[in-house]
Coordinates of C-alpha atoms in Angstrom, one line a residue:
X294 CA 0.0 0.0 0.0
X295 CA 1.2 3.1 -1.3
X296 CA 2.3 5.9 1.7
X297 CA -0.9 9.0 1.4
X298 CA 1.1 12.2 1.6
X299 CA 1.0 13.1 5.0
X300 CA 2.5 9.5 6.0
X301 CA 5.0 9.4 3.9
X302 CA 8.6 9.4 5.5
X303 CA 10.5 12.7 5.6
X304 CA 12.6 14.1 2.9
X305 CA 16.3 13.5 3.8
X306 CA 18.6 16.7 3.1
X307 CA 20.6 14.7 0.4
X308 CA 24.0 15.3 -0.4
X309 CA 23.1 15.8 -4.1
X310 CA 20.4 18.5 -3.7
X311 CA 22.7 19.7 -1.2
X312 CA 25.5 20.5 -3.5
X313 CA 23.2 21.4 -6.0
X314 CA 22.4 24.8 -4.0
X315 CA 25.7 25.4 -2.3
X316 CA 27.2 25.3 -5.9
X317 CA 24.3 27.8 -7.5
X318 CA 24.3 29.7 -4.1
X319 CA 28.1 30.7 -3.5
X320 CA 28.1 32.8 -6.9
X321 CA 25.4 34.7 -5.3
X322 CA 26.3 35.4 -1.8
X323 CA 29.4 36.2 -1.4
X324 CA 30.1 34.1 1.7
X325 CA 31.3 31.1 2.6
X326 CA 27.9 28.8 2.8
X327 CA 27.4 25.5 4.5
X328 CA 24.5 22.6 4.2
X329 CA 24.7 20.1 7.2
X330 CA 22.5 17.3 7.4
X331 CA 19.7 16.3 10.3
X332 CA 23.0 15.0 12.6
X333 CA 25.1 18.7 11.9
X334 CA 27.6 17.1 9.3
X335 CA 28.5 19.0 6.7
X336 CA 27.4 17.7 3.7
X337 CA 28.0 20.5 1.1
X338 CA 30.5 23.9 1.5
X339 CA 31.9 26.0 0.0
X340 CA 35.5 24.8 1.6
X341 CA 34.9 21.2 -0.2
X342 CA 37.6 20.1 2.9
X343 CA 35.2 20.3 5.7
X344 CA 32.7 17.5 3.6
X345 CA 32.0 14.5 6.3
X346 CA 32.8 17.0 9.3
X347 CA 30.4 18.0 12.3
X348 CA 29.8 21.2 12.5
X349 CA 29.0 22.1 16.1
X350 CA 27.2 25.7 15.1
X351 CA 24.6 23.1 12.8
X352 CA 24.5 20.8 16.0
X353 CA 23.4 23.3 18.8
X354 CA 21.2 24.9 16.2
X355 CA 19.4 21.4 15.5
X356 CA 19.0 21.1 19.5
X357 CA 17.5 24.6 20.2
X358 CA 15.6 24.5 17.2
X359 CA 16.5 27.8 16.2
X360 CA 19.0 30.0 15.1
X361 CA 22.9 30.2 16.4
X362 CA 24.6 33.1 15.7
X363 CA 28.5 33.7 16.4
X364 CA 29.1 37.0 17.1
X365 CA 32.7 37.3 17.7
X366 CA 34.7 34.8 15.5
X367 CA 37.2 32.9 17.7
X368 CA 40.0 30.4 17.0
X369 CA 37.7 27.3 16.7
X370 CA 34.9 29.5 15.3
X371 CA 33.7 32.5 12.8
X372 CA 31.6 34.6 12.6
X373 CA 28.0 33.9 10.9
X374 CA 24.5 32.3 11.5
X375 CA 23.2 28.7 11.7
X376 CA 19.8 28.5 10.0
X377 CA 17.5 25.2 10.8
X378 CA 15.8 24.0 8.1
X379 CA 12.7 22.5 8.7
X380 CA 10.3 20.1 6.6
X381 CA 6.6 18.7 7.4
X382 CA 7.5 20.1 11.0
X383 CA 10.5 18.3 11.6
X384 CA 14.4 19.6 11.6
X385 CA 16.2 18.1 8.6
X386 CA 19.1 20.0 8.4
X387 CA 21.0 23.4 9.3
X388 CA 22.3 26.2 6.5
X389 CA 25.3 27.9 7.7
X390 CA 26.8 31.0 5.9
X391 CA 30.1 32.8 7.6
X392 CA 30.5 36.3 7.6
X393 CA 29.4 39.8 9.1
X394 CA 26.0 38.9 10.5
X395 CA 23.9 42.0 9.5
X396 CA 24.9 40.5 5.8
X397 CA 24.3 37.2 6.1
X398 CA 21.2 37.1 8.5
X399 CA 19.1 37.9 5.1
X400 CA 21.2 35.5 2.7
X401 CA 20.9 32.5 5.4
X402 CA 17.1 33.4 5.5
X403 CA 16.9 33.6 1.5
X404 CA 19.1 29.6 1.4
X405 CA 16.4 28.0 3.7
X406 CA 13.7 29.1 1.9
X407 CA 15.1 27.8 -1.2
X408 CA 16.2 24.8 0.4
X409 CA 12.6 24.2 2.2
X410 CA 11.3 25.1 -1.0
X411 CA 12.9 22.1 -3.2
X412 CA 12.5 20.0 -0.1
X413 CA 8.4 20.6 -0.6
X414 CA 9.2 20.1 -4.7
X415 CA 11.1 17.2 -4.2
X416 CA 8.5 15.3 -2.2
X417 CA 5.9 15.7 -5.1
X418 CA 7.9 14.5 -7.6
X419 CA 8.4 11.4 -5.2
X420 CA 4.4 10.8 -4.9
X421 CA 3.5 11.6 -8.6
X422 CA 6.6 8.7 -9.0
X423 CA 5.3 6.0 -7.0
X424 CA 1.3 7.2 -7.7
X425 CA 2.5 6.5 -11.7
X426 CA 4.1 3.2 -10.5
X427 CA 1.5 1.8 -8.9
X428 CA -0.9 2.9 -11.7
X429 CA 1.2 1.0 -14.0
X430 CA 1.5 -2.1 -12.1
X431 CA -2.4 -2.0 -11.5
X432 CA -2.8 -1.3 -15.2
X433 CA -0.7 -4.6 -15.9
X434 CA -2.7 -6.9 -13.4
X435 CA -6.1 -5.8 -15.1
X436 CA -5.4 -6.3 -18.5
X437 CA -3.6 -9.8 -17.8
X438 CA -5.5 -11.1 -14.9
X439 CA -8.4 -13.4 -15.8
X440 CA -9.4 -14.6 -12.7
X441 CA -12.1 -12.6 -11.1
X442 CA -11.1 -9.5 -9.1
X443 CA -10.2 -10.5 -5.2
X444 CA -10.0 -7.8 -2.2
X445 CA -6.8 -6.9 -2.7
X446 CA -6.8 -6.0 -6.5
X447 CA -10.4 -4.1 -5.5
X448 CA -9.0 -1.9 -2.9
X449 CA -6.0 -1.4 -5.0
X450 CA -8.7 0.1 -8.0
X451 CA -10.5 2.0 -5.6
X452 CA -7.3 4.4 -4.9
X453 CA -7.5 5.6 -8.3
X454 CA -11.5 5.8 -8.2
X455 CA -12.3 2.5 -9.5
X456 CA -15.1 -0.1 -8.0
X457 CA -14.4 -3.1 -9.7
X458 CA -17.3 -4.7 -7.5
X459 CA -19.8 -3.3 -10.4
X460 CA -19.6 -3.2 -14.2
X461 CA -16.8 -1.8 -16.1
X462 CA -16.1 -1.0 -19.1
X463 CA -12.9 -1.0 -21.6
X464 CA -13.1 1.8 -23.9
X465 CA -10.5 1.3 -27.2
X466 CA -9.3 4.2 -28.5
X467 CA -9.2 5.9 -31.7
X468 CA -5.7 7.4 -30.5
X469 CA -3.9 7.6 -27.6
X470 CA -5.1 10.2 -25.3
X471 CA -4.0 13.9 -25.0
X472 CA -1.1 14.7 -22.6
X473 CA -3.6 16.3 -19.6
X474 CA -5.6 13.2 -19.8
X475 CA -2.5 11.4 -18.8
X476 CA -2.8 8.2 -16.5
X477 CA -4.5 8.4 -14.1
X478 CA -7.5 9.9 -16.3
X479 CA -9.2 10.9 -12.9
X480 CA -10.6 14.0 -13.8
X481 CA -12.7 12.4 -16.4
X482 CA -13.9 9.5 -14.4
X483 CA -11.3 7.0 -15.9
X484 CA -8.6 5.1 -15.4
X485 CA -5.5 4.6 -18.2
X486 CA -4.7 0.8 -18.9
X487 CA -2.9 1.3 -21.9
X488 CA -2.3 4.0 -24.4
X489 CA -5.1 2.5 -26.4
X490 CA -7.4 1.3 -23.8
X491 CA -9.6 3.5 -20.8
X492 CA -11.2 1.8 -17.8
X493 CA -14.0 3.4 -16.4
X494 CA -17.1 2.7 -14.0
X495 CA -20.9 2.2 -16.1
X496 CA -22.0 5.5 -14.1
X497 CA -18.8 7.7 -15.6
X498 CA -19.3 6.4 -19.2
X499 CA -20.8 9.4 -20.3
X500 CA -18.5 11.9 -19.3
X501 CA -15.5 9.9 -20.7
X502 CA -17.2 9.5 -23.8
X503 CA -17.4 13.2 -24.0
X504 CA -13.7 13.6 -23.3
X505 CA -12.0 11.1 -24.9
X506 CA -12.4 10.2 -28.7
X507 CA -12.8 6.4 -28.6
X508 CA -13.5 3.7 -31.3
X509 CA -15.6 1.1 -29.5
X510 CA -15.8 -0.1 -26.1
X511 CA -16.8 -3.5 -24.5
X512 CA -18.5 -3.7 -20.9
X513 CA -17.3 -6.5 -18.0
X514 CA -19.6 -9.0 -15.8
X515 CA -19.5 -7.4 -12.6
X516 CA -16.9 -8.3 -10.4
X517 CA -15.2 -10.5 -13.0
X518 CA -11.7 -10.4 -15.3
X519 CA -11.3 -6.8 -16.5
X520 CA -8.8 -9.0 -19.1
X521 CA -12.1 -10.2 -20.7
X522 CA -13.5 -6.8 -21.8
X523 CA -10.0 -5.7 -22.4
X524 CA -10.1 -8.7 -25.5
X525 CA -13.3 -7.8 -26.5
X526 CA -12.9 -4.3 -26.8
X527 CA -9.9 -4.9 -28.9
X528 CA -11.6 -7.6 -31.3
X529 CA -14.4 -5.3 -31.6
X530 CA -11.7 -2.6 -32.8
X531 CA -10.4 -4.6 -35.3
X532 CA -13.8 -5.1 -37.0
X533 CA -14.3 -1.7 -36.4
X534 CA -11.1 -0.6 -38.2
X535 CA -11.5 -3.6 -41.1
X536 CA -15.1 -2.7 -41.8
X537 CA -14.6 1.3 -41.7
X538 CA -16.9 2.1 -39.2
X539 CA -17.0 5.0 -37.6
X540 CA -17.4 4.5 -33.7
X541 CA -19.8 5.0 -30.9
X542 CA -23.1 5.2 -33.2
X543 CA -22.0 1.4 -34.7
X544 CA -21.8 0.1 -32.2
X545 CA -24.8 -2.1 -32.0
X546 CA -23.7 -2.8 -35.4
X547 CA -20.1 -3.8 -34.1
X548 CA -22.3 -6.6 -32.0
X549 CA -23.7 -8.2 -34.6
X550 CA -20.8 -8.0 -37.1
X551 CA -18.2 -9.5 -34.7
X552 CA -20.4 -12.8 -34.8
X553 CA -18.6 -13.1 -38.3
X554 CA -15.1 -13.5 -36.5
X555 CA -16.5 -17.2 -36.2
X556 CA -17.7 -18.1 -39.0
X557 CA -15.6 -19.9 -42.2
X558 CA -13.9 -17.4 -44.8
X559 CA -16.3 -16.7 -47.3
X560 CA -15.1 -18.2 -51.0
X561 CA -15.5 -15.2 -52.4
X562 CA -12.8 -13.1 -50.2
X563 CA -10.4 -13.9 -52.5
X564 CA -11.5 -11.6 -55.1
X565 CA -11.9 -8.4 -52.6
X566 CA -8.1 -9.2 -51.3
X567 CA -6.7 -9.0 -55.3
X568 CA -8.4 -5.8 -55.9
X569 CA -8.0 -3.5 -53.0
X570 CA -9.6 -1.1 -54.6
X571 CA -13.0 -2.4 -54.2
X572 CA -11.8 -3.6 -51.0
X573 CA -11.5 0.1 -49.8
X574 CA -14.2 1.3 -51.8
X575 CA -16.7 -1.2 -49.9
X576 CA -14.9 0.2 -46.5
X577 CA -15.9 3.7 -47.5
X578 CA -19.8 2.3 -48.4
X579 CA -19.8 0.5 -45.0
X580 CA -18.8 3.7 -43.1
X581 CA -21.2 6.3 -45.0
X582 CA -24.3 4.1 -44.2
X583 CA -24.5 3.3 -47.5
X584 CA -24.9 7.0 -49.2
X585 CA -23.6 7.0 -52.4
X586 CA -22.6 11.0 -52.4
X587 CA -21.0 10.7 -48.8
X588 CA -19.3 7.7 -49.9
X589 CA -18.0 9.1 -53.1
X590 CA -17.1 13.2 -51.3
X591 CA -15.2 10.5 -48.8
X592 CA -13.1 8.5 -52.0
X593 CA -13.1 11.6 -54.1
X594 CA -14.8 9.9 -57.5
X595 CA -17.4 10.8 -59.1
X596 CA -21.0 9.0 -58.3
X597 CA -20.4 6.9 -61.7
X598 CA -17.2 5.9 -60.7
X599 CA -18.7 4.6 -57.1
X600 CA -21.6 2.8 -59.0
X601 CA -19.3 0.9 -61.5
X602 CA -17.4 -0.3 -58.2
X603 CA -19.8 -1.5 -56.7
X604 CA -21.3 -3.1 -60.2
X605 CA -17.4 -4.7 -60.7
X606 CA -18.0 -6.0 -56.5
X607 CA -21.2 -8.0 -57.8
X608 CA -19.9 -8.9 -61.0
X609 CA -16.7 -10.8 -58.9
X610 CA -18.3 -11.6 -55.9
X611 CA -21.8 -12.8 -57.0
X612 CA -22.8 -10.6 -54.0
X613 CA -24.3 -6.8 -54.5
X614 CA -23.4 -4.6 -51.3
X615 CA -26.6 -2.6 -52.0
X616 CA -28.2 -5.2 -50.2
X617 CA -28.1 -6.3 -46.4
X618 CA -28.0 -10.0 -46.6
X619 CA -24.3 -10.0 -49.3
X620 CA -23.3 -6.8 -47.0
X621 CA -23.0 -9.1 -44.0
X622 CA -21.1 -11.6 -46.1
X623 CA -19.2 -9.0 -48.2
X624 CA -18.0 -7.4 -44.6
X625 CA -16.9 -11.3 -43.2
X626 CA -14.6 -10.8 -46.1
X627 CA -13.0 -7.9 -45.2
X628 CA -12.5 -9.5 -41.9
X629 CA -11.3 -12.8 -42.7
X630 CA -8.9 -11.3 -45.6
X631 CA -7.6 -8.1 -44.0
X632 CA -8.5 -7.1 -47.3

């Protein structure tokens, strides 16, 4: 189970971030500037010798939780402020800068902020990192899992607003979704399996529809494999994509038409797969509903042109796609062939 983000452990005061600022900082202040760690070592300076020291300035400054200033640089100690740096409430470290403390009281000030600031950055890039990688390993599970969902997997679903107790429903995509609709799709009500593939709930259908431009989409028992309507929604693509249809209107089409997948090639296919040209020319008839000017605006002939096609289909098929009953066979065809 994934940490929420006020139980996640504290950011550690790294050694990389650490250098990081003392590195972009020094150019800057003009002092000699310190990072020490939650125990007082120094983990970044300006005098690169001190590295791995403890610096007892960072330590009393960690136990009084506040600042140390040294007013009157001595032989073991300089002048300057000790800064604690604090994070989700906790001390995590201690900025130090050396110098004339009516100068560096304001730079020290300026530092911690900066450091606090990448602490607070730092910890969201963590979450986003493991929310993405447990969205991607939940993504796997569902689309390869056919066993019905168990507790675990549903409480795992429900963190990313999914009840996989009701129906679901796989939505294929035309194309992968646009970058703010990114797994995980929450805003829309969905959940990002694949590139190609949105999960969503039966009641947040609608509102995904409207927001994402899918092909088809294939609905789950409730409570079972997620993997199931994962393969249907996919088979029901590729009759959608081999017959030319357009999407969400064919779909009760798409039904009935997938009972083809079944059935034993048609004899005829072989003449629709050595003339692709009628091949696409009854795709383009199948996805204008059968309108002669839509489908010949769509293959840019004139309406002769579309009629003689469809004249030549008859003529090599025995079948005329001006009727239903050849249609259906004409269409197994197409997706027996890949024509």
């Amino acid at each position: 189970m994934g940490w929420s983000f006020d139980e996640r452990p504290l950011m550690e005061l790294d050694h990389q971030l650490a250098a990081a600022v003392v590195s972009r900082a020094m150019d800057d202040v003009g002092f000699n500037l310190n990072l020490m760690d939650e125990t007082g070592t120094i983990i970044a300076s300006g005098d690169p010798a001190r590295i791995g020291t403890v610096h007892r300035g960072a330590v009393d400054a960690l136990r009084a939780g506040e600042p140390i200033e040294t007013t009157v640089a001595t032989a073991t100690e300089r002048e300057g402020i000790n800064l604690p740096i604090a994070h989700k409430g906790a001390l995590v470290g201690v900025v130090g800068i050396t110098g004339p403390l009516a100068e560096v009281r304001p730079l020290a000030r300026l530092v911690r902020s900066t450091v606090e600031m990448l602490l607070v950055q730092a910890e969201i890039v963590a979450r986003r990192t493991r929310t993405a990688s447990r969205a991607e390993l939940l993504a796997a599970t569902l689309i390869h899992r056919e066993e019905p969902c168990d507790a675990d997997l549903i409480a795992r679903a429900r963190e990313f607003g999914l009840n996989l107790t009701g129906q679901v429903v796989v939505l294929a995509l035309r194309d992968e979704p646009p970058t703010e609709h990114r797994q995980p799709l929450t805003t829309a009500g969905g959940f990002i399996l694949r590139a190609d593939l949105v999960l969503c709930g039966s009641a947040d259908l609608p509102a995904v529809r409207r927001r994402l431009d899918h092909l088809t989409s294939h609905a789950s028992e409730p409570g079972r494999s997620v993997a199931r309507a994962v393969l249907g929604a996919e088979s029901t693509r590729r009759v959608a994509t081999s017959l030319g249809l357009r999407g969400n209107r064919d779909e009760a089409a798409l039904a009935a038409v997938r009972a083809l997948e079944g059935l034993e090639p048609p004899t005829v296919c072989a003449a629709l797969k050595t003339h692709p040209e009628l091949a696409a020319t009854l795709r383009a008839w199948i996805g204008n509903d059968l309108a002669p000017a839509a489908t010949a605006a769509e293959l840019v002939m004139h309406r002769n042109t579309l009629t003689y096609r469809l004249n030549r289909i008859t003529q090599l098929t025995g079948l005329d796609p001006r009727r239903v009953p050849d249609l259906i066979t004409l269409a197994g065809c197409l997706l027996h062939e890949g024509a």
